[in-house]
Amino acid sequence: MMSSTKDKRTPEPKKPSGHASSKESKASTLNPEPSNTESQFIVATFNVNSINMRREATLAWLAKHRPTVLGLQEIKCIDDQFPRADFEKAGWHVETFGQKSYNGVALVSCKPMKNMVRGFGDGLADAQARMIAGELDGITVVNCYVPQGSEVDSDKYAYKLEWLSRLR
């Protein structure tokens, strides 16, 4: 059984009073500003296992929880196939590092991110799109999809060890 305690120094989020009009409700969906206090920077992550299969669920979750940044892994599409317009219509900003059919990562944020890096940023090529990083409000967010590795004697395991050594 899990339990949690609240830090008394952290203010409770404001609860809406009464029912919002449909105009107010729609506005909150289109305004991705975080629902938390100004001093909080909330990062969430989701192994989406195909953004095109989970687009609606992801957008609904974002509308409800409104994190500062959402990292997505296994988007399983190239950059041009990411449903960017749907996220932008809802007020979100999207940065992708996609790959056809496998892997791929993205950062979805409430404001545009700066200083984007796709991959390790070390100048070495990598056939797998597994890492993206960017800066928001002076904070660097790194979203990575770490290789699983499979069996110790496999090529996948060797790739994982090489990938992890580059991460250091």
mmCIF file with all atom_site columns, C-alpha atoms in Angstrom:
data_model
loop_
_atom_site.group_PDB
_atom_site.id
_atom_site.type_symbol
_atom_site.label_atom_id
_atom_site.label_alt_id
_atom_site.label_comp_id
_atom_site.label_asym_id
_atom_site.label_entity_id
_atom_site.label_seq_id
_atom_site.pdbx_PDB_ins_code
_atom_site.Cartn_x
_atom_site.Cartn_y
_atom_site.Cartn_z
_atom_site.occupancy
_atom_site.B_iso_or_equiv
_atom_site.pdbx_formal_charge
_atom_site.auth_seq_id
_atom_site.auth_comp_id
_atom_site.auth_asym_id
_atom_site.auth_atom_id
_atom_site.pdbx_PDB_model_num
ATOM 1   C CA . MET A 1 1   ? 0.000   0.000   0.000   1.00 0.00 ? 1   MET A CA 1
ATOM 2   C CA . MET A 1 2   ? 1.365   3.377   -0.952  1.00 0.00 ? 2   MET A CA 1
ATOM 3   C CA . SER A 1 3   ? 1.026   6.437   1.184   1.00 0.00 ? 3   SER A CA 1
ATOM 4   C CA . SER A 1 4   ? 1.969   10.025  0.680   1.00 0.00 ? 4   SER A CA 1
ATOM 5   C CA . THR A 1 5   ? 2.540   13.035  2.796   1.00 0.00 ? 5   THR A CA 1
ATOM 6   C CA . LYS A 1 6   ? 2.172   16.659  1.812   1.00 0.00 ? 6   LYS A CA 1
ATOM 7   C CA . ASP A 1 7   ? 4.833   19.219  2.476   1.00 0.00 ? 7   ASP A CA 1
ATOM 8   C CA . LYS A 1 8   ? 3.077   21.983  4.400   1.00 0.00 ? 8   LYS A CA 1
ATOM 9   C CA . ARG A 1 9   ? 5.300   24.536  2.663   1.00 0.00 ? 9   ARG A CA 1
ATOM 10  C CA . THR A 1 10  ? 3.844   23.625  -0.741  1.00 0.00 ? 10  THR A CA 1
ATOM 11  C CA . PRO A 1 11  ? 0.598   25.502  -1.407  1.00 0.00 ? 11  PRO A CA 1
ATOM 12  C CA . GLU A 1 12  ? -2.412  23.515  -2.514  1.00 0.00 ? 12  GLU A CA 1
ATOM 13  C CA . PRO A 1 13  ? -3.453  24.107  -6.135  1.00 0.00 ? 13  PRO A CA 1
ATOM 14  C CA . LYS A 1 14  ? -6.441  26.391  -6.483  1.00 0.00 ? 14  LYS A CA 1
ATOM 15  C CA . LYS A 1 15  ? -9.691  24.513  -6.938  1.00 0.00 ? 15  LYS A CA 1
ATOM 16  C CA . PRO A 1 16  ? -12.253 25.904  -9.350  1.00 0.00 ? 16  PRO A CA 1
ATOM 17  C CA . SER A 1 17  ? -15.283 27.521  -7.738  1.00 0.00 ? 17  SER A CA 1
ATOM 18  C CA . GLY A 1 18  ? -18.567 26.429  -9.233  1.00 0.00 ? 18  GLY A CA 1
ATOM 19  C CA . HIS A 1 19  ? -18.944 25.171  -12.768 1.00 0.00 ? 19  HIS A CA 1
ATOM 20  C CA . ALA A 1 20  ? -16.997 26.679  -15.627 1.00 0.00 ? 20  ALA A CA 1
ATOM 21  C CA . SER A 1 21  ? -18.869 27.894  -18.651 1.00 0.00 ? 21  SER A CA 1
ATOM 22  C CA . SER A 1 22  ? -18.158 26.073  -21.901 1.00 0.00 ? 22  SER A CA 1
ATOM 23  C CA . LYS A 1 23  ? -16.072 29.089  -22.980 1.00 0.00 ? 23  LYS A CA 1
ATOM 24  C CA . GLU A 1 24  ? -13.952 28.879  -19.802 1.00 0.00 ? 24  GLU A CA 1
ATOM 25  C CA . SER A 1 25  ? -13.640 25.110  -20.120 1.00 0.00 ? 25  SER A CA 1
ATOM 26  C CA . LYS A 1 26  ? -12.488 25.389  -23.738 1.00 0.00 ? 26  LYS A CA 1
ATOM 27  C CA . ALA A 1 27  ? -10.017 28.113  -22.814 1.00 0.00 ? 27  ALA A CA 1
ATOM 28  C CA . SER A 1 28  ? -8.393  25.926  -20.163 1.00 0.00 ? 28  SER A CA 1
ATOM 29  C CA . THR A 1 29  ? -7.948  23.170  -22.740 1.00 0.00 ? 29  THR A CA 1
ATOM 30  C CA . LEU A 1 30  ? -6.283  25.588  -25.135 1.00 0.00 ? 30  LEU A CA 1
ATOM 31  C CA . ASN A 1 31  ? -4.046  27.128  -22.467 1.00 0.00 ? 31  ASN A CA 1
ATOM 32  C CA . PRO A 1 32  ? -1.335  24.626  -21.571 1.00 0.00 ? 32  PRO A CA 1
ATOM 33  C CA . GLU A 1 33  ? 0.158   26.813  -18.841 1.00 0.00 ? 33  GLU A CA 1
ATOM 34  C CA . PRO A 1 34  ? 0.850   24.463  -15.949 1.00 0.00 ? 34  PRO A CA 1
ATOM 35  C CA . SER A 1 35  ? -1.957  24.140  -13.413 1.00 0.00 ? 35  SER A CA 1
ATOM 36  C CA . ASN A 1 36  ? 0.580   24.080  -10.591 1.00 0.00 ? 36  ASN A CA 1
ATOM 37  C CA . THR A 1 37  ? 2.065   27.070  -8.807  1.00 0.00 ? 37  THR A CA 1
ATOM 38  C CA . GLU A 1 38  ? 4.544   29.353  -10.553 1.00 0.00 ? 38  GLU A CA 1
ATOM 39  C CA . SER A 1 39  ? 7.483   27.988  -8.541  1.00 0.00 ? 39  SER A CA 1
ATOM 40  C CA . GLN A 1 40  ? 6.922   24.403  -9.656  1.00 0.00 ? 40  GLN A CA 1
ATOM 41  C CA . PHE A 1 41  ? 8.430   22.928  -12.804 1.00 0.00 ? 41  PHE A CA 1
ATOM 42  C CA . ILE A 1 42  ? 6.624   19.652  -13.476 1.00 0.00 ? 42  ILE A CA 1
ATOM 43  C CA . VAL A 1 43  ? 8.127   17.067  -15.843 1.00 0.00 ? 43  VAL A CA 1
ATOM 44  C CA . ALA A 1 44  ? 6.156   13.971  -16.780 1.00 0.00 ? 44  ALA A CA 1
ATOM 45  C CA . THR A 1 45  ? 7.154   11.088  -19.006 1.00 0.00 ? 45  THR A CA 1
ATOM 46  C CA . PHE A 1 46  ? 5.191   8.528   -21.018 1.00 0.00 ? 46  PHE A CA 1
ATOM 47  C CA . ASN A 1 47  ? 6.338   5.551   -23.095 1.00 0.00 ? 47  ASN A CA 1
ATOM 48  C CA . VAL A 1 48  ? 3.604   6.156   -25.630 1.00 0.00 ? 48  VAL A CA 1
ATOM 49  C CA . ASN A 1 49  ? 4.374   3.111   -27.851 1.00 0.00 ? 49  ASN A CA 1
ATOM 50  C CA . SER A 1 50  ? 3.149   4.976   -30.998 1.00 0.00 ? 50  SER A CA 1
ATOM 51  C CA . ILE A 1 51  ? 1.936   8.551   -30.716 1.00 0.00 ? 51  ILE A CA 1
ATOM 52  C CA . ASN A 1 52  ? -0.472  8.013   -33.589 1.00 0.00 ? 52  ASN A CA 1
ATOM 53  C CA . MET A 1 53  ? -2.205  5.230   -31.648 1.00 0.00 ? 53  MET A CA 1
ATOM 54  C CA . ARG A 1 54  ? -2.295  7.233   -28.387 1.00 0.00 ? 54  ARG A CA 1
ATOM 55  C CA . ARG A 1 55  ? -2.709  10.810  -29.647 1.00 0.00 ? 55  ARG A CA 1
ATOM 56  C CA . GLU A 1 56  ? -6.157  11.357  -28.120 1.00 0.00 ? 56  GLU A CA 1
ATOM 57  C CA . ALA A 1 57  ? -5.234  9.807   -24.779 1.00 0.00 ? 57  ALA A CA 1
ATOM 58  C CA . THR A 1 58  ? -2.065  11.916  -24.612 1.00 0.00 ? 58  THR A CA 1
ATOM 59  C CA . LEU A 1 59  ? -3.917  15.135  -25.447 1.00 0.00 ? 59  LEU A CA 1
ATOM 60  C CA . ALA A 1 60  ? -6.608  14.365  -22.860 1.00 0.00 ? 60  ALA A CA 1
ATOM 61  C CA . TRP A 1 61  ? -3.966  13.685  -20.205 1.00 0.00 ? 61  TRP A CA 1
ATOM 62  C CA . LEU A 1 62  ? -2.170  16.933  -21.045 1.00 0.00 ? 62  LEU A CA 1
ATOM 63  C CA . ALA A 1 63  ? -5.422  18.917  -20.821 1.00 0.00 ? 63  ALA A CA 1
ATOM 64  C CA . LYS A 1 64  ? -6.160  17.438  -17.405 1.00 0.00 ? 64  LYS A CA 1
ATOM 65  C CA . HIS A 1 65  ? -2.703  17.580  -15.785 1.00 0.00 ? 65  HIS A CA 1
ATOM 66  C CA . ARG A 1 66  ? -0.899  20.375  -17.678 1.00 0.00 ? 66  ARG A CA 1
ATOM 67  C CA . PRO A 1 67  ? 2.737   19.598  -16.825 1.00 0.00 ? 67  PRO A CA 1
ATOM 68  C CA . THR A 1 68  ? 5.469   22.036  -17.757 1.00 0.00 ? 68  THR A CA 1
ATOM 69  C CA . VAL A 1 69  ? 7.085   19.410  -20.008 1.00 0.00 ? 69  VAL A CA 1
ATOM 70  C CA . LEU A 1 70  ? 6.012   15.945  -21.141 1.00 0.00 ? 70  LEU A CA 1
ATOM 71  C CA . GLY A 1 71  ? 8.687   13.575  -22.452 1.00 0.00 ? 71  GLY A CA 1
ATOM 72  C CA . LEU A 1 72  ? 7.453   10.920  -24.857 1.00 0.00 ? 72  LEU A CA 1
ATOM 73  C CA . GLN A 1 73  ? 9.355   7.758   -25.765 1.00 0.00 ? 73  GLN A CA 1
ATOM 74  C CA . GLU A 1 74  ? 8.688   5.315   -28.592 1.00 0.00 ? 74  GLU A CA 1
ATOM 75  C CA . ILE A 1 75  ? 6.765   7.807   -30.709 1.00 0.00 ? 75  ILE A CA 1
ATOM 76  C CA . LYS A 1 76  ? 7.406   5.379   -33.599 1.00 0.00 ? 76  LYS A CA 1
ATOM 77  C CA . CYS A 1 77  ? 7.193   7.912   -36.414 1.00 0.00 ? 77  CYS A CA 1
ATOM 78  C CA . ILE A 1 78  ? 9.443   10.247  -38.334 1.00 0.00 ? 78  ILE A CA 1
ATOM 79  C CA . ASP A 1 79  ? 9.257   13.927  -37.436 1.00 0.00 ? 79  ASP A CA 1
ATOM 80  C CA . ASP A 1 80  ? 6.881   14.808  -40.303 1.00 0.00 ? 80  ASP A CA 1
ATOM 81  C CA . GLN A 1 81  ? 4.395   12.125  -39.209 1.00 0.00 ? 81  GLN A CA 1
ATOM 82  C CA . PHE A 1 82  ? 4.069   13.328  -35.608 1.00 0.00 ? 82  PHE A CA 1
ATOM 83  C CA . PRO A 1 83  ? 0.551   14.802  -35.106 1.00 0.00 ? 83  PRO A CA 1
ATOM 84  C CA . ARG A 1 84  ? 2.109   18.178  -34.301 1.00 0.00 ? 84  ARG A CA 1
ATOM 85  C CA . ALA A 1 85  ? -0.896  20.207  -35.511 1.00 0.00 ? 85  ALA A CA 1
ATOM 86  C CA . ASP A 1 86  ? -3.206  18.541  -32.958 1.00 0.00 ? 86  ASP A CA 1
ATOM 87  C CA . PHE A 1 87  ? -0.840  19.433  -30.100 1.00 0.00 ? 87  PHE A CA 1
ATOM 88  C CA . GLU A 1 88  ? -0.254  22.962  -31.361 1.00 0.00 ? 88  GLU A CA 1
ATOM 89  C CA . LYS A 1 89  ? -4.003  23.504  -31.776 1.00 0.00 ? 89  LYS A CA 1
ATOM 90  C CA . ALA A 1 90  ? -4.309  22.667  -28.066 1.00 0.00 ? 90  ALA A CA 1
ATOM 91  C CA . GLY A 1 91  ? -1.604  25.260  -27.314 1.00 0.00 ? 91  GLY A CA 1
ATOM 92  C CA . TRP A 1 92  ? 1.384   22.954  -26.805 1.00 0.00 ? 92  TRP A CA 1
ATOM 93  C CA . HIS A 1 93  ? 4.867   23.239  -28.309 1.00 0.00 ? 93  HIS A CA 1
ATOM 94  C CA . VAL A 1 94  ? 6.462   20.099  -29.733 1.00 0.00 ? 94  VAL A CA 1
ATOM 95  C CA . GLU A 1 95  ? 10.045  19.082  -30.482 1.00 0.00 ? 95  GLU A CA 1
ATOM 96  C CA . THR A 1 96  ? 10.667  15.658  -31.994 1.00 0.00 ? 96  THR A CA 1
ATOM 97  C CA . PHE A 1 97  ? 13.495  13.301  -32.833 1.00 0.00 ? 97  PHE A CA 1
ATOM 98  C CA . GLY A 1 98  ? 11.643  10.604  -34.723 1.00 0.00 ? 98  GLY A CA 1
ATOM 99  C CA . GLN A 1 99  ? 12.466  7.337   -36.363 1.00 0.00 ? 99  GLN A CA 1
ATOM 100 C CA . LYS A 1 100 ? 10.339  5.257   -38.699 1.00 0.00 ? 100 LYS A CA 1
ATOM 101 C CA . SER A 1 101 ? 8.579   2.321   -36.990 1.00 0.00 ? 101 SER A CA 1
ATOM 102 C CA . TYR A 1 102 ? 10.837  2.190   -33.909 1.00 0.00 ? 102 TYR A CA 1
ATOM 103 C CA . ASN A 1 103 ? 12.103  4.356   -31.070 1.00 0.00 ? 103 ASN A CA 1
ATOM 104 C CA . GLY A 1 104 ? 11.744  8.118   -31.417 1.00 0.00 ? 104 GLY A CA 1
ATOM 105 C CA . VAL A 1 105 ? 11.396  10.682  -28.637 1.00 0.00 ? 105 VAL A CA 1
ATOM 106 C CA . ALA A 1 106 ? 9.624   14.013  -28.210 1.00 0.00 ? 106 ALA A CA 1
ATOM 107 C CA . LEU A 1 107 ? 9.280   16.894  -25.777 1.00 0.00 ? 107 LEU A CA 1
ATOM 108 C CA . VAL A 1 108 ? 5.889   18.565  -25.421 1.00 0.00 ? 108 VAL A CA 1
ATOM 109 C CA . SER A 1 109 ? 5.997   21.829  -23.488 1.00 0.00 ? 109 SER A CA 1
ATOM 110 C CA . CYS A 1 110 ? 3.816   24.713  -22.359 1.00 0.00 ? 110 CYS A CA 1
ATOM 111 C CA . LYS A 1 111 ? 6.246   27.238  -23.880 1.00 0.00 ? 111 LYS A CA 1
ATOM 112 C CA . PRO A 1 112 ? 8.801   26.948  -26.701 1.00 0.00 ? 112 PRO A CA 1
ATOM 113 C CA . MET A 1 113 ? 12.001  25.183  -25.701 1.00 0.00 ? 113 MET A CA 1
ATOM 114 C CA . LYS A 1 114 ? 15.442  26.510  -26.625 1.00 0.00 ? 114 LYS A CA 1
ATOM 115 C CA . ASN A 1 115 ? 18.864  25.020  -27.312 1.00 0.00 ? 115 ASN A CA 1
ATOM 116 C CA . MET A 1 116 ? 17.499  21.757  -28.670 1.00 0.00 ? 116 MET A CA 1
ATOM 117 C CA . VAL A 1 117 ? 19.829  18.772  -29.007 1.00 0.00 ? 117 VAL A CA 1
ATOM 118 C CA . ARG A 1 118 ? 18.785  15.631  -30.830 1.00 0.00 ? 118 ARG A CA 1
ATOM 119 C CA . GLY A 1 119 ? 20.849  12.588  -29.965 1.00 0.00 ? 119 GLY A CA 1
ATOM 120 C CA . PHE A 1 120 ? 23.949  12.914  -27.805 1.00 0.00 ? 120 PHE A CA 1
ATOM 121 C CA . GLY A 1 121 ? 25.095  16.113  -29.469 1.00 0.00 ? 121 GLY A CA 1
ATOM 122 C CA . ASP A 1 122 ? 28.631  14.712  -29.611 1.00 0.00 ? 122 ASP A CA 1
ATOM 123 C CA . GLY A 1 123 ? 28.920  14.693  -33.399 1.00 0.00 ? 123 GLY A CA 1
ATOM 124 C CA . LEU A 1 124 ? 28.805  10.898  -33.634 1.00 0.00 ? 124 LEU A CA 1
ATOM 125 C CA . ALA A 1 125 ? 26.062  9.321   -35.734 1.00 0.00 ? 125 ALA A CA 1
ATOM 126 C CA . ASP A 1 126 ? 23.489  7.014   -34.175 1.00 0.00 ? 126 ASP A CA 1
ATOM 127 C CA . ALA A 1 127 ? 20.941  5.052   -36.199 1.00 0.00 ? 127 ALA A CA 1
ATOM 128 C CA . GLN A 1 128 ? 18.475  5.042   -33.289 1.00 0.00 ? 128 GLN A CA 1
ATOM 129 C CA . ALA A 1 129 ? 16.530  8.164   -32.223 1.00 0.00 ? 129 ALA A CA 1
ATOM 130 C CA . ARG A 1 130 ? 16.634  7.775   -28.436 1.00 0.00 ? 130 ARG A CA 1
ATOM 131 C CA . MET A 1 131 ? 17.464  11.151  -26.883 1.00 0.00 ? 131 MET A CA 1
ATOM 132 C CA . ILE A 1 132 ? 16.275  14.741  -27.123 1.00 0.00 ? 132 ILE A CA 1
ATOM 133 C CA . ALA A 1 133 ? 17.098  17.645  -24.824 1.00 0.00 ? 133 ALA A CA 1
ATOM 134 C CA . GLY A 1 134 ? 16.055  21.258  -24.575 1.00 0.00 ? 134 GLY A CA 1
ATOM 135 C CA . GLU A 1 135 ? 15.967  24.198  -22.210 1.00 0.00 ? 135 GLU A CA 1
ATOM 136 C CA . LEU A 1 136 ? 12.919  25.868  -20.702 1.00 0.00 ? 136 LEU A CA 1
ATOM 137 C CA . ASP A 1 137 ? 13.090  28.659  -18.132 1.00 0.00 ? 137 ASP A CA 1
ATOM 138 C CA . GLY A 1 138 ? 16.792  28.001  -17.623 1.00 0.00 ? 138 GLY A CA 1
ATOM 139 C CA . ILE A 1 139 ? 16.257  24.295  -16.873 1.00 0.00 ? 139 ILE A CA 1
ATOM 140 C CA . THR A 1 140 ? 17.608  21.617  -19.207 1.00 0.00 ? 140 THR A CA 1
ATOM 141 C CA . VAL A 1 141 ? 15.260  18.678  -19.719 1.00 0.00 ? 141 VAL A CA 1
ATOM 142 C CA . VAL A 1 142 ? 16.688  15.460  -21.166 1.00 0.00 ? 142 VAL A CA 1
ATOM 143 C CA . ASN A 1 143 ? 14.288  12.814  -22.424 1.00 0.00 ? 143 ASN A CA 1
ATOM 144 C CA . CYS A 1 144 ? 15.814  9.470   -23.334 1.00 0.00 ? 144 CYS A CA 1
ATOM 145 C CA . TYR A 1 145 ? 14.632  6.030   -24.284 1.00 0.00 ? 145 TYR A CA 1
ATOM 146 C CA . VAL A 1 146 ? 17.370  3.744   -22.927 1.00 0.00 ? 146 VAL A CA 1
ATOM 147 C CA . PRO A 1 147 ? 18.059  0.560   -24.928 1.00 0.00 ? 147 PRO A CA 1
ATOM 148 C CA . GLN A 1 148 ? 16.784  -2.625  -23.286 1.00 0.00 ? 148 GLN A CA 1
ATOM 149 C CA . GLY A 1 149 ? 19.787  -4.738  -24.230 1.00 0.00 ? 149 GLY A CA 1
ATOM 150 C CA . SER A 1 150 ? 18.328  -8.241  -24.611 1.00 0.00 ? 150 SER A CA 1
ATOM 151 C CA . GLU A 1 151 ? 20.720  -11.158 -23.997 1.00 0.00 ? 151 GLU A CA 1
ATOM 152 C CA . VAL A 1 152 ? 24.277  -10.515 -22.770 1.00 0.00 ? 152 VAL A CA 1
ATOM 153 C CA . ASP A 1 153 ? 25.853  -12.037 -25.897 1.00 0.00 ? 153 ASP A CA 1
ATOM 154 C CA . SER A 1 154 ? 23.617  -10.151 -28.346 1.00 0.00 ? 154 SER A CA 1
ATOM 155 C CA . ASP A 1 155 ? 24.337  -7.189  -30.620 1.00 0.00 ? 155 ASP A CA 1
ATOM 156 C CA . LYS A 1 156 ? 21.578  -5.328  -28.754 1.00 0.00 ? 156 LYS A CA 1
ATOM 157 C CA . TYR A 1 157 ? 23.447  -5.715  -25.475 1.00 0.00 ? 157 TYR A CA 1
ATOM 158 C CA . ALA A 1 158 ? 26.677  -4.448  -27.031 1.00 0.00 ? 158 ALA A CA 1
ATOM 159 C CA . TYR A 1 159 ? 24.754  -1.460  -28.434 1.00 0.00 ? 159 TYR A CA 1
ATOM 160 C CA . LYS A 1 160 ? 23.271  -0.773  -24.983 1.00 0.00 ? 160 LYS A CA 1
ATOM 161 C CA . LEU A 1 161 ? 26.712  -0.742  -23.351 1.00 0.00 ? 161 LEU A CA 1
ATOM 162 C CA . GLU A 1 162 ? 28.057  1.585   -26.065 1.00 0.00 ? 162 GLU A CA 1
ATOM 163 C CA . TRP A 1 163 ? 24.991  3.840   -25.693 1.00 0.00 ? 163 TRP A CA 1
ATOM 164 C CA . LEU A 1 164 ? 25.356  4.012   -21.903 1.00 0.00 ? 164 LEU A CA 1
ATOM 165 C CA . SER A 1 165 ? 29.077  4.823   -22.169 1.00 0.00 ? 165 SER A CA 1
ATOM 166 C CA . ARG A 1 166 ? 28.181  7.784   -24.419 1.00 0.00 ? 166 ARG A CA 1
ATOM 167 C CA . LEU A 1 167 ? 25.557  8.914   -21.892 1.00 0.00 ? 167 LEU A CA 1
ATOM 168 C CA . ARG A 1 168 ? 28.186  9.380   -19.193 1.00 0.00 ? 168 ARG A CA 1
#
